[in-house]
Short mmCIF file of C-alpha atoms and ligand atoms in Angstrom, two decimals:
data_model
loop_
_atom_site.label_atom_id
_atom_site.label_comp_id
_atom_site.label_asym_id
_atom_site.label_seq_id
_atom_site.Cartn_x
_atom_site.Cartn_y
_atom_site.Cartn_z
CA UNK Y 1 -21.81 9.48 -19.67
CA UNK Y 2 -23.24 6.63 -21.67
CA UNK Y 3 -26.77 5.12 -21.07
CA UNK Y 4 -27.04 1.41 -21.01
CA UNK Y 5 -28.20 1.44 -24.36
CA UNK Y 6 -24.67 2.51 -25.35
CA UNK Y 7 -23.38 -0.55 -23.07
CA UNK Y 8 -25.06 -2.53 -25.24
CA UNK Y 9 -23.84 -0.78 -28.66
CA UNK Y 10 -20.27 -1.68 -27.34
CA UNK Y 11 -21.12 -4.99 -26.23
CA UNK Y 12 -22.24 -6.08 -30.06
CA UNK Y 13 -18.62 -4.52 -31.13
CA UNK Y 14 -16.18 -6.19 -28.75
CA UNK Y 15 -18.62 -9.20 -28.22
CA UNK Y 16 -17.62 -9.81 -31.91
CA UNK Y 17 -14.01 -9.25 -31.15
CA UNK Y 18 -14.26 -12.17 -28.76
CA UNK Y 19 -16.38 -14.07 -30.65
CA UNK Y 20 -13.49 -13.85 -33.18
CA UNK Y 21 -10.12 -14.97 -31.25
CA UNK Y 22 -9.40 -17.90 -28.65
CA UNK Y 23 -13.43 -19.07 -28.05
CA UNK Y 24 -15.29 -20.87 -30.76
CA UNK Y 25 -18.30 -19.12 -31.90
CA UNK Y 26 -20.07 -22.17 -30.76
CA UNK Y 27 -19.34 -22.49 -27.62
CA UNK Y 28 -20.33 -18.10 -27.50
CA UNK Y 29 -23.76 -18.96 -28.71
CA UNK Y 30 -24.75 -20.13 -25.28
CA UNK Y 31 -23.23 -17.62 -23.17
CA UNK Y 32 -24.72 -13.91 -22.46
CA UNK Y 33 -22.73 -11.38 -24.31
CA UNK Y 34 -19.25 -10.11 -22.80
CA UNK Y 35 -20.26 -6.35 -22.07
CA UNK Y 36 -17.17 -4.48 -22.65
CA UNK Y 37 -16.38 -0.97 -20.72
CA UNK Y 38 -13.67 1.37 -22.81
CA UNK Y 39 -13.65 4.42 -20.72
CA UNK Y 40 -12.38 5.10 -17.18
CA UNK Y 41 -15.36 7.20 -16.25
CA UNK Y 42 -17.74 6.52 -13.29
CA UNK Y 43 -20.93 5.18 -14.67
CA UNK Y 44 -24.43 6.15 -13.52
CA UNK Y 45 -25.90 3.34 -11.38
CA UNK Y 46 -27.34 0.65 -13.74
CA UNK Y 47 -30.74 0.85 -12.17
CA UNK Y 48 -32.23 -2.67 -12.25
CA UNK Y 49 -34.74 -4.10 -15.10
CA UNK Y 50 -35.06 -7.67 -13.84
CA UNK Y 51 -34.92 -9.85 -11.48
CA UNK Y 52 -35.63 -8.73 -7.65
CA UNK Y 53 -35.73 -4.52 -7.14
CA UNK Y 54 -32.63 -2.97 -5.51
CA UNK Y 55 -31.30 0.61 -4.87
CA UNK Y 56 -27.72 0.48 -7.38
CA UNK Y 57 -24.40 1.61 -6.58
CA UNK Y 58 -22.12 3.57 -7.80
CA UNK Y 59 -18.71 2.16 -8.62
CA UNK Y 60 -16.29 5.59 -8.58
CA UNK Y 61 -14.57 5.82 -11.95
CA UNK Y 62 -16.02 2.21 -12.72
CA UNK Y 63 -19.56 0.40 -13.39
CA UNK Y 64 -21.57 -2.20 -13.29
CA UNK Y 65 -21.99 -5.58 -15.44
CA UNK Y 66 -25.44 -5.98 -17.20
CA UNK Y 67 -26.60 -9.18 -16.96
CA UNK Y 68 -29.49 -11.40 -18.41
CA UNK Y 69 -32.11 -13.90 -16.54
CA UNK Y 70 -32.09 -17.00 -17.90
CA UNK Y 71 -34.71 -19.13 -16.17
CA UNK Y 72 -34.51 -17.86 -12.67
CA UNK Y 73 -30.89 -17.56 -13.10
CA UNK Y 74 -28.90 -14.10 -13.64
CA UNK Y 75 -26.26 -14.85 -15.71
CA UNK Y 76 -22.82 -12.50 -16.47
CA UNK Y 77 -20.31 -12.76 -18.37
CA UNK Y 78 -16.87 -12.23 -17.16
CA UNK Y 79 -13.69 -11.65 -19.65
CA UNK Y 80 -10.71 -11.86 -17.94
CA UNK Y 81 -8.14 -9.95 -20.69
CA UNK Y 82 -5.39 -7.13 -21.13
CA UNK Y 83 -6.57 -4.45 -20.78
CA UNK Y 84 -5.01 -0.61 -20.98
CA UNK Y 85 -5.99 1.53 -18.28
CA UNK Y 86 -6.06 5.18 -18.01
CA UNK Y 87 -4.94 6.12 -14.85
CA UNK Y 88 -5.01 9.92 -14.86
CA UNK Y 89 -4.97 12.27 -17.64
CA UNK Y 90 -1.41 11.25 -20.03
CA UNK Y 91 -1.61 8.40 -18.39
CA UNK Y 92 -2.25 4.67 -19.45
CA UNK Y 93 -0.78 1.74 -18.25
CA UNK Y 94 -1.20 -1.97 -19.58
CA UNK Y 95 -2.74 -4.30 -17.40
CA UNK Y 96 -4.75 -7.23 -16.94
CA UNK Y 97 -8.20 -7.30 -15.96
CA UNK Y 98 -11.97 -7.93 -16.98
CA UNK Y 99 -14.14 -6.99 -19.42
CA UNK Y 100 -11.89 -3.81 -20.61
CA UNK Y 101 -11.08 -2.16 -17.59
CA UNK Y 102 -9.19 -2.76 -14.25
CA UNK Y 103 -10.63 -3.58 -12.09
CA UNK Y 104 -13.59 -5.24 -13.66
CA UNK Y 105 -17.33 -4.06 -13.80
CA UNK Y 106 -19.16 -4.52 -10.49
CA UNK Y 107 -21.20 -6.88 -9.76
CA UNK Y 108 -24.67 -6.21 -8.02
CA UNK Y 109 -26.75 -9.12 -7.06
CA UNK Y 110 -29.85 -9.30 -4.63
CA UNK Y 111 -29.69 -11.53 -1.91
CA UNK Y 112 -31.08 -15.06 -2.38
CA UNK Y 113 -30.23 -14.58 -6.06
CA UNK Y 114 -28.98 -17.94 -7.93
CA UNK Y 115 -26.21 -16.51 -10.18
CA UNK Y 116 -24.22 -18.21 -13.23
CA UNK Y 117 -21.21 -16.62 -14.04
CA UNK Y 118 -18.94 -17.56 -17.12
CA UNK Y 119 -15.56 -16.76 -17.01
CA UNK Y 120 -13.59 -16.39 -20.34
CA UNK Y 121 -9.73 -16.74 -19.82
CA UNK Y 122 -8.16 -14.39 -23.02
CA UNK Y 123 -4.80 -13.96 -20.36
CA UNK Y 124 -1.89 -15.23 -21.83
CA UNK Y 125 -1.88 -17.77 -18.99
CA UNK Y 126 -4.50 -19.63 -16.65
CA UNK Y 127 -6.56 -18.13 -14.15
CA UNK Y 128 -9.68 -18.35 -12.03
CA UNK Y 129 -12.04 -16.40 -9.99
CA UNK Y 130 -12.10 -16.44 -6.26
CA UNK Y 131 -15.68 -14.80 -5.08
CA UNK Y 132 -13.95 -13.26 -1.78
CA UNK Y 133 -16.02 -13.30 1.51
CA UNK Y 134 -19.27 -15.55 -0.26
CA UNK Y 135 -20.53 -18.14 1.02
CA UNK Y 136 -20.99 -21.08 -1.27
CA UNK Y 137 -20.51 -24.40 -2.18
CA UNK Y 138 -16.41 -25.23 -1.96
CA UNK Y 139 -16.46 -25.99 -5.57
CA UNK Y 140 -17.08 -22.61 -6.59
CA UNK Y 141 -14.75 -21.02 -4.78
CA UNK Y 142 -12.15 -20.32 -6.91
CA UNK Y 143 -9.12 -21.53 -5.77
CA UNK Y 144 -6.96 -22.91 -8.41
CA UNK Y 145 -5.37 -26.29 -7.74
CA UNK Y 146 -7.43 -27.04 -4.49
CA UNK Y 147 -11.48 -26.12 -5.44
CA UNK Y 148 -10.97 -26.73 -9.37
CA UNK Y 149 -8.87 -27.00 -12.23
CA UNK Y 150 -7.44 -23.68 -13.50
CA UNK Y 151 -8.44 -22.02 -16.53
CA UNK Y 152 -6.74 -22.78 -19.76
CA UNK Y 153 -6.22 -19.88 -21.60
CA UNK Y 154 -8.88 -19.49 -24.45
CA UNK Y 155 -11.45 -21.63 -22.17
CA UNK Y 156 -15.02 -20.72 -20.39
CA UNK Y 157 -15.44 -21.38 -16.79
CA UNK Y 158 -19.15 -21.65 -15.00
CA UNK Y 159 -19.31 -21.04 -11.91
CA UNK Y 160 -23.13 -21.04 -9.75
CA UNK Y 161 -24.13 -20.35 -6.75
CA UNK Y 162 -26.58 -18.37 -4.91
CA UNK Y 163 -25.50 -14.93 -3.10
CA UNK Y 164 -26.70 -16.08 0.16
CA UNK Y 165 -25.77 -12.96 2.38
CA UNK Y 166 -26.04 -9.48 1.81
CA UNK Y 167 -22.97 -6.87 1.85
CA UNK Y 168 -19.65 -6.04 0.23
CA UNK Y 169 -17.72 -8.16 -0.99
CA UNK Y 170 -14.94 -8.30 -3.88
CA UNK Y 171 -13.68 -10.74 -6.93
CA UNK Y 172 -10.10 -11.53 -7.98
CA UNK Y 173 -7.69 -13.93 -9.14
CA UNK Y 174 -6.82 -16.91 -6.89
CA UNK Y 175 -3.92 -18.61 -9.87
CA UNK Y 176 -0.91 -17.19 -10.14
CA UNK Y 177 -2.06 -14.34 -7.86
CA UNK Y 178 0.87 -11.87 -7.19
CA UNK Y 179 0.95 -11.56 -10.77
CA UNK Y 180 -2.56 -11.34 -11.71
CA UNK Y 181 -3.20 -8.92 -9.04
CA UNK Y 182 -0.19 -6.85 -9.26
CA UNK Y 183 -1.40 -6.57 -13.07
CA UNK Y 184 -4.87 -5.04 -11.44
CA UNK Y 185 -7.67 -8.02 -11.60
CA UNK Y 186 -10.18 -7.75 -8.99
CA UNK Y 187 -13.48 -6.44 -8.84
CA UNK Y 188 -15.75 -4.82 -6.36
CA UNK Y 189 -19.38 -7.63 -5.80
CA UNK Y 190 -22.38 -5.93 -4.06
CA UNK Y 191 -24.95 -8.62 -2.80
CA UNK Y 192 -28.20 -6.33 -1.89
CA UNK Y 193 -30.64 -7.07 0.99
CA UNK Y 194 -33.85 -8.89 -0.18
CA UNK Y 195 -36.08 -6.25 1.81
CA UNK Y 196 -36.01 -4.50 5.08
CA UNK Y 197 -32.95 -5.53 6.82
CA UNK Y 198 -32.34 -4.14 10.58
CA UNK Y 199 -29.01 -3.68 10.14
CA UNK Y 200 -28.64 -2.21 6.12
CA UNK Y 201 -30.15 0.95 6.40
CA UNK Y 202 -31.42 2.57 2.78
CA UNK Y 203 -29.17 5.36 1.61
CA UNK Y 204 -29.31 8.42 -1.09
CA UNK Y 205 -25.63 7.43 -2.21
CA UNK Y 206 -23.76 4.00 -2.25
CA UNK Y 207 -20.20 4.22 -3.84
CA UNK Y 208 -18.07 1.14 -4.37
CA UNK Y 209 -14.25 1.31 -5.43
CA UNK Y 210 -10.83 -0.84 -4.31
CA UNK Y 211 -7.51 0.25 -3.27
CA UNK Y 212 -5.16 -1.30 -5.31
CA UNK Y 213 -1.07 -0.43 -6.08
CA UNK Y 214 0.98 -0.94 -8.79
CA UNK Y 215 4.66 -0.17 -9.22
CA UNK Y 216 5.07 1.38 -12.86
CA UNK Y 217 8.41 3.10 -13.28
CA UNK Y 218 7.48 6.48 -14.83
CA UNK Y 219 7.95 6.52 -18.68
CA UNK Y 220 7.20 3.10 -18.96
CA UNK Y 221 3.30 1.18 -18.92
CA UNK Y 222 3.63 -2.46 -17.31
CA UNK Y 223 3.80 -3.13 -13.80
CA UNK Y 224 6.74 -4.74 -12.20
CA UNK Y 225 4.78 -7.43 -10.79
CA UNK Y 226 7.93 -8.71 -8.12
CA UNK Y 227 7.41 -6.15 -5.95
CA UNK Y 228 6.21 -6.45 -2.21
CA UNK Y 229 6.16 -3.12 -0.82
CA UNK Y 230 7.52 -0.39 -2.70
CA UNK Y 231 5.07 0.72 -4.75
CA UNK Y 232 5.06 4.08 -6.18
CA UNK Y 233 1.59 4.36 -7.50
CA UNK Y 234 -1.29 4.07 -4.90
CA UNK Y 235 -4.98 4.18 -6.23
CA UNK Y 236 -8.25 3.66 -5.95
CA UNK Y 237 -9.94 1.40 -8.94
CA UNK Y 238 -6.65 1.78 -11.18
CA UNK Y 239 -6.94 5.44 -10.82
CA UNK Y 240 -4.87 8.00 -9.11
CA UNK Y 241 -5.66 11.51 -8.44
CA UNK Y 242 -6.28 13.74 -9.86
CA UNK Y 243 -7.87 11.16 -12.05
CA UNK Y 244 -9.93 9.95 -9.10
CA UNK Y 245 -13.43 10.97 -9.75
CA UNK Y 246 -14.85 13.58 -6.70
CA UNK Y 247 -18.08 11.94 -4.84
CA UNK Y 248 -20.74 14.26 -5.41
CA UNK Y 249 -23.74 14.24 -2.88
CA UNK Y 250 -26.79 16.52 -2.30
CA UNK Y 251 -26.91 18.00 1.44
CA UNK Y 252 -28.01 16.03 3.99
CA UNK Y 253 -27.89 13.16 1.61
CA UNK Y 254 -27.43 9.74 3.93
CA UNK Y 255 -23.83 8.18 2.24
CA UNK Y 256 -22.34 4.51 1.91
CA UNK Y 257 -19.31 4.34 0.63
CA UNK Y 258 -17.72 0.68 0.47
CA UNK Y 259 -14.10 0.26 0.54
CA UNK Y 260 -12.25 -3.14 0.05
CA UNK Y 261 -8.47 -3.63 0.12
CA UNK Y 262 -6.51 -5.77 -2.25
CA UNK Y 263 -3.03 -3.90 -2.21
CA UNK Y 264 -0.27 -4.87 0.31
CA UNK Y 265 -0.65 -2.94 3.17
CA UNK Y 266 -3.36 -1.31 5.65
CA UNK Y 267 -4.62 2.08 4.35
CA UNK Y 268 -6.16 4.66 7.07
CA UNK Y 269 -8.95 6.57 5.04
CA UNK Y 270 -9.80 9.67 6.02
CA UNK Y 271 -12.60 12.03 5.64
CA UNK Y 272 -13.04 15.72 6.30
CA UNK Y 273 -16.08 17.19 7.94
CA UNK Y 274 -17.85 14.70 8.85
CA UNK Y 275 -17.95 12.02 11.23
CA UNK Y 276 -19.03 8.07 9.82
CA UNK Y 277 -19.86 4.75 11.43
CA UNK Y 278 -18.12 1.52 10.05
CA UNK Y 279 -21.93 -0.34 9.02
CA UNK Y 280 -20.54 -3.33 6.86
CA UNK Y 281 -17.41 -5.59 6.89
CA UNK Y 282 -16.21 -8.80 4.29
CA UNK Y 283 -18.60 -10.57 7.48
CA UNK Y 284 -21.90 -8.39 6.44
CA UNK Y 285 -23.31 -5.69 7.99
CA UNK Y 286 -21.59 -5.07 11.69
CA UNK Y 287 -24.22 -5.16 14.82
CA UNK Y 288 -25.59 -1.73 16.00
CA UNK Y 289 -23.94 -2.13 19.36
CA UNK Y 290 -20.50 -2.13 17.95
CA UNK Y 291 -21.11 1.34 15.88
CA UNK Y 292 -18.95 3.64 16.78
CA UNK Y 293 -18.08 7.29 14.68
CA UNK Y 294 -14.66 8.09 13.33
CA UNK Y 295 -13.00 9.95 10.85
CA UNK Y 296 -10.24 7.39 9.75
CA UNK Y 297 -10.96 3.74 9.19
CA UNK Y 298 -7.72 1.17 8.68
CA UNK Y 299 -8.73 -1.04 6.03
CA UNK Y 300 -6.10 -3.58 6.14
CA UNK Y 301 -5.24 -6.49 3.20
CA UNK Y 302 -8.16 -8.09 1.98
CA UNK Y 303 -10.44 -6.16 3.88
CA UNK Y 304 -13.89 -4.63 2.97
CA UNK Y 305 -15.43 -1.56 4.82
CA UNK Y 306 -18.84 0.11 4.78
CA UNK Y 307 -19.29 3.87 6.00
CA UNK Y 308 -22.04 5.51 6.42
CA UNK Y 309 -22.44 9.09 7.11
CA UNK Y 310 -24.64 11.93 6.74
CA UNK Y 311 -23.67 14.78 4.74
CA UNK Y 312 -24.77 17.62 5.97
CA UNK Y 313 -22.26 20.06 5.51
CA UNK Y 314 -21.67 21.67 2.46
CA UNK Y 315 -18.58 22.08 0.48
CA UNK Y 316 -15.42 20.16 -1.29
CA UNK Y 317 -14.16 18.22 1.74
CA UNK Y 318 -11.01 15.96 1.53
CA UNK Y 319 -11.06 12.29 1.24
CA UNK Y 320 -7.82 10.60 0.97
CA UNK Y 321 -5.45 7.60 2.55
CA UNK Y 322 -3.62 9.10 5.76
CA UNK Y 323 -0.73 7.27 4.58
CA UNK Y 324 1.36 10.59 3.11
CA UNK Y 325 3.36 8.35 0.78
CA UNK Y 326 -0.26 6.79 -0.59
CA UNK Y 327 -0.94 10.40 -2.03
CA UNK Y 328 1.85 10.71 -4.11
CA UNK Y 329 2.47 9.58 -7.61
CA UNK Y 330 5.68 7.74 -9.14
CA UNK Y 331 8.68 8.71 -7.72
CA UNK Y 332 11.90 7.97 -6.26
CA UNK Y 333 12.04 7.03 -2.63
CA UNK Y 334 15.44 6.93 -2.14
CA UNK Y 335 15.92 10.33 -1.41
CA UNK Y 336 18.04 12.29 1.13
CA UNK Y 337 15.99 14.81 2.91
CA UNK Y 338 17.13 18.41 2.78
CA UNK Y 339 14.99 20.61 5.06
CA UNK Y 340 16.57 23.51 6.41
CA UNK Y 341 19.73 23.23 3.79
CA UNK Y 342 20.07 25.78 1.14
CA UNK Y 343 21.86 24.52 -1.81
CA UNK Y 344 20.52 26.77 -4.23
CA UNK Y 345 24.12 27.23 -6.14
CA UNK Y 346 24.80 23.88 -5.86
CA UNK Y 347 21.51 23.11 -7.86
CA UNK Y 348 22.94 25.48 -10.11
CA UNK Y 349 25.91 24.46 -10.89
CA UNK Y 350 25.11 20.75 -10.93
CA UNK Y 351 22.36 21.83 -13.45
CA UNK Y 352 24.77 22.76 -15.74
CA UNK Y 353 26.20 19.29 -16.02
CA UNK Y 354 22.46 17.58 -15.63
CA UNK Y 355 20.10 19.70 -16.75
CA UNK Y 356 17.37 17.96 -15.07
CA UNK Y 357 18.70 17.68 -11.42
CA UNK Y 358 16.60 19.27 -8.92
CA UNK Y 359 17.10 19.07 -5.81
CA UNK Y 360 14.30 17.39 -3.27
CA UNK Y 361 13.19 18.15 0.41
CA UNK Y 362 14.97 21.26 0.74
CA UNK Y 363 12.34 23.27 1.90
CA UNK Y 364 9.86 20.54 1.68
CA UNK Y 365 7.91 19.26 -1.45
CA UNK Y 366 5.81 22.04 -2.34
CA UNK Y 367 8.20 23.16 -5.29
CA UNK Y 368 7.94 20.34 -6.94
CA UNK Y 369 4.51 21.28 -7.94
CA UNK Y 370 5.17 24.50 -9.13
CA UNK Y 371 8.62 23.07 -10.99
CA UNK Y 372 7.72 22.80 -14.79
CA UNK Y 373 10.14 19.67 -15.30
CA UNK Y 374 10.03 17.60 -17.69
CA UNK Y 375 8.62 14.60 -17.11
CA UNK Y 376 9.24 11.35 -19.47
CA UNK Y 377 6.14 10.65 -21.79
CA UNK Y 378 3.64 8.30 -20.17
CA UNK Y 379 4.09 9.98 -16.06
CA UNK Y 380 1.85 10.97 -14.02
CA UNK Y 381 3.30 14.07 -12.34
CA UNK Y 382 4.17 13.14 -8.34
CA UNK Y 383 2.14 15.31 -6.53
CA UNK Y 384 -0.27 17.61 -9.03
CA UNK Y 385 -4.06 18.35 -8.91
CA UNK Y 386 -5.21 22.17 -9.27
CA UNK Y 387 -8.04 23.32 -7.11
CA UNK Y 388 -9.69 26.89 -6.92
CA UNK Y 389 -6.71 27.98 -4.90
CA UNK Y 390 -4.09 26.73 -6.46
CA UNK Y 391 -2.28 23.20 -6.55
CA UNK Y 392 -3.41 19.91 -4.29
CA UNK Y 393 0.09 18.72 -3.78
CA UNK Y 394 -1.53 15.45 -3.87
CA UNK Y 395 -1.66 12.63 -5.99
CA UNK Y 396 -2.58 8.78 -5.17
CA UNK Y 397 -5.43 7.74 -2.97
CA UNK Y 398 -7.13 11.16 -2.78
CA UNK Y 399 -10.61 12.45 -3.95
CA UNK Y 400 -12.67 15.28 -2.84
CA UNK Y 401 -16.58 14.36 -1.34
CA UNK Y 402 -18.15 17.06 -2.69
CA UNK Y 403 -21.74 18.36 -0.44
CA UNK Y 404 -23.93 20.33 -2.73
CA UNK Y 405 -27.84 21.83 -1.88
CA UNK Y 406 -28.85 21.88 -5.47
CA UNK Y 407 -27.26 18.57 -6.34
CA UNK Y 408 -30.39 17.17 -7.68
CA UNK Y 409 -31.17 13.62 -6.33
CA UNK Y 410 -29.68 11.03 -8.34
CA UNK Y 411 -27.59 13.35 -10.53
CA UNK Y 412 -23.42 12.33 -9.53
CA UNK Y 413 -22.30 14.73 -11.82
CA UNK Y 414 -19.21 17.14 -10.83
CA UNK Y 415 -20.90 20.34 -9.97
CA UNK Y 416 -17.76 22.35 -9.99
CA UNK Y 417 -15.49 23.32 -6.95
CA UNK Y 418 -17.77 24.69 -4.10
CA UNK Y 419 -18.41 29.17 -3.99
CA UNK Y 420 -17.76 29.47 -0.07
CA UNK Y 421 -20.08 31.77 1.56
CA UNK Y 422 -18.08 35.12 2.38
CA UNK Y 423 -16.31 35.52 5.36
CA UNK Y 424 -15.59 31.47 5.47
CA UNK Y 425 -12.56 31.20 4.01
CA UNK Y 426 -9.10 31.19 5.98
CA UNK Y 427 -7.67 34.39 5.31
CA UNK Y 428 -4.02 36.50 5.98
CA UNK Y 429 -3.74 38.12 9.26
CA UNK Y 430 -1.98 41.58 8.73
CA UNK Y 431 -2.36 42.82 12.41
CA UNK Y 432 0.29 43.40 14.95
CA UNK Y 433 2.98 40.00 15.83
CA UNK Y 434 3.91 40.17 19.65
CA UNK Y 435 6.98 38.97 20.29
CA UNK Y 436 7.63 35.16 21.25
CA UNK Y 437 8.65 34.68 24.70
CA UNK Y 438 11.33 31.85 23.71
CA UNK Y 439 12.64 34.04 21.42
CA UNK Y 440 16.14 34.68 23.99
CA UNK Y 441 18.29 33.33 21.42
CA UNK Y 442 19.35 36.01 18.63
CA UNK Y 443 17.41 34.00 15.38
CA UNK Y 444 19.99 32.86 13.06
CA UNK Y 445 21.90 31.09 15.64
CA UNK Y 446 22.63 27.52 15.38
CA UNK Y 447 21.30 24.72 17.87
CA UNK Y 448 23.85 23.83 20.56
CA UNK Y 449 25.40 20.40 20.07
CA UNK Y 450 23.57 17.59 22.38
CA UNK Y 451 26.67 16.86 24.10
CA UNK Y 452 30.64 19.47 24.33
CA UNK Y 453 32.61 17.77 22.00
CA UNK Y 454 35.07 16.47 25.31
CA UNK Y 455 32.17 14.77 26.82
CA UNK Y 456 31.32 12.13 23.47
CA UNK Y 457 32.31 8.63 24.57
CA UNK Y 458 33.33 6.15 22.31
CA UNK Y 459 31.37 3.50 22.45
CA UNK Y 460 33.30 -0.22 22.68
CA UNK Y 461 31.23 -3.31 21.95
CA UNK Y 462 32.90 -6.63 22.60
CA UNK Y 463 31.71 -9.70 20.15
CA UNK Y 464 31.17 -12.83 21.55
CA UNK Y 465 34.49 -14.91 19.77
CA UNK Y 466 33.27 -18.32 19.35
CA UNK Y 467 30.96 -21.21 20.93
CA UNK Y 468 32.58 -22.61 23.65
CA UNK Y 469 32.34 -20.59 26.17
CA UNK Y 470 28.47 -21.96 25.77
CU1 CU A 501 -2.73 4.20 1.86
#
């Protein structure tokens, strides 16, 4: 993983790129460098040089913008561009967003911080930055249209204001929105407590990311930005697994992990093992009394959520969307379900004429992991990800939060897939089956039909033929 130094060695590249195109080198001398970010890969935190102390996150497969003080003020630099995105492994798509990646660096701030950020538009069409959940003067908001002018492409925005309230909170687009956030441009904003706060407890590990969805038919790299619902890819930060980065924590490590939602729909995240509180909303942190412990939190559309949790049981425990459909890759949904039909011949013999048929949901979707079909260039396979026991069968909104006792503290480096203990592993039981009581009914017969053919009833319906019997 790079050091900030090496941030810096790519900023002078790319910040000469920009320098280069739509903005005048004049109007760049004022501004802090654009600090560009070329891999996917989650950063180490970007542990603070100036301004006021705080304890970094870490954004997963993402990072965090450097900026500079300039009198008091901490500036950044924002490029909102193109950019191409790997997604997973053989997998890029080409989409909009800031600073090189999708979503855009992080932003950390301490609370009662005065911030500048510029804004460079290098989108083929005008834009502007909503600061979602801040409070802060209506001028800065970011709405195009009603707070401000939008911005031109080619042209700097400022915007200022102080981050007046510490928590989770998120950036994006507020021009032209479903198609600069179908395209992937948001970003996650962390504003840190000053000090002590009663209701922000200090943690080992804070994790950032967003859930965001794109609909990219497979084979090809651009979103189809006109769709509402039926996405087929479903990821967190741009990524889907198994290109999802795993969590890795020491045991007994106290966890945040802060989730915010810009896709179009509610997502139920899960975690395995452990029980969590919901600490922080978009409002700030959420009053003790309220605290309650789950295992699934809805996160619903433009939504942020703060867990907390201790993690104090070891091993590679699941993390993941309940929604089955958000951990799945690209694929077609219109599908007839099979289960329980064996058309193995058919297959066959349809194969013959389309070599690439297979059949679907015939005795679930298992096989299609272990199917070696050819997929167009550019696909993520639909449900993939190999673990020490074979294949995931998952794909989308999944990562694993991996609980290690030698992860050293500070180190969120994969340490491999966890050695169970033996003895602690679900195993085959080879002893004696007794027989089922239900089991009357010799076991290849079929189900009974619901109702003796004589006794189905037609079923009339009368239309109402005009208006006036009103
Ligand atoms: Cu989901």
């Amino acid at each position: 993983m790079p050091s900030r130094r090496d941030f810096f060695k790519l900023t002078s590249l790319t910040g000469a790129a920009v320098a280069t195109s739509a903005v005048s080198r004049v109007a760049m001398a004022a501004l802090p460098e654009p600090v560009i970010q070329s891999r996917p890969d989650t950063m180490p935190p970007l542990l603070p040089e100036t301004g006021r102390p705080y304890r970094p996150v870490v954004t997963l497969n993402g990072w965090t913008l450097p900026w500079r003080m300039n009198n008091g003020v901490k500036e950044f630099h924002l490029v909102a561009e193109p950019v191409i995105r790997e997604m997973t492994p053989g997998f890029k798509a080409h989409l909009w967003g800031y600073n090189g990646q999708s979503p855009g660096p992080t932003i950390e701030v301490v609370e009662g911080d005065r911030v500048r950020i510029f804004v460079t538009n290098k989108l083929p069409e005008h834009t502007a930055v909503h600061w979602h959940g801040q409070r802060l003067p209506n001028g800065m908001d970011g709405v195009s249209g009603l707070t401000q002018p939008p911005i031109p492409p080619g042209k700097t925005f400022v915007y200022e204001f102080v981050a007046r309230r510490p928590g989770t909170f998120m950036y994006h687009p507020h021009a032209d929105e479903m198609t600069q956030m179908a395209m992937g441009m948001m970003g996650c904003w962390i504003t840190h407590p000053k000090g002590r706060h009663p209701l922000i407890s200090e943690v080992d590990r804070d994790f950032c990311f967003l859930l965001n969805a794109y609909d990219i038919e497979p084979g090809s790299y651009t979103p189809k930005i006109m769709t509402m619902l039926d996405f087929n890819l479903w990821s967190w930060n741009s990524r889907i697994f198994p290109g999802i980065d795993s969590l890795n924590v020491r045991l007994n490590d106290k966890v945040r992990i802060r989730i915010g939602n810009l896709t179009m729909t509610n997502h139920p995240i899960h975690l395995h093992g452990h029980e969590f509180m919901v600490t922080g909303t978009d409002g700030g942190p959420t009053p003790k009394q309220t605290r309650w412990y789950e295992v699934t939190t809805d996160i619903a559309v433009g939504q942020m959520r703060q867990i907390e949790l201790i993690a104090d049981e070891e091993g590679d425990w699941a993390f993941h969307c309940h929604k089955s459909h958000h951990t799945m890759n690209a694929m077609g949904h219109n599908v007839p379900t099979l289960i329980g039909v064996d058309h193995r011949n058919i297959a066959k013999q349809i194969n013959r004429l389309i070599p690439d048929y297979m059949v679907m949901g015939e005795r679930g979707m298992a096989d299609m992991t272990e199917m070696e079909m050819p997929i167009p260039d550019n696909t993520a396979p639909m449900m993939t990800g190999t673990g020490p026991f074979g294949s995931l069968e998952m794909g989308g909104m999944f990562s694993v939060l991996k609980v290690r006792r030698d992860q050293k503290p500070g180190d969120y480096q994969d340490p491999g897939w966890f050695k169970h203990p033996p003895g602690t592993v679900a195993y085959e039981y080879t002893g004696p089956l007794a027989e089922p009581t239900r089991a009357a009914l010799p076991s290849h017969a079929p189900a009974p039909p619901a109702h003796p053919p004589s006794e189905v009833t037609e079923v009339k319906v009368r239309k109402p033929n005009g208006h006036h019997s009103h």
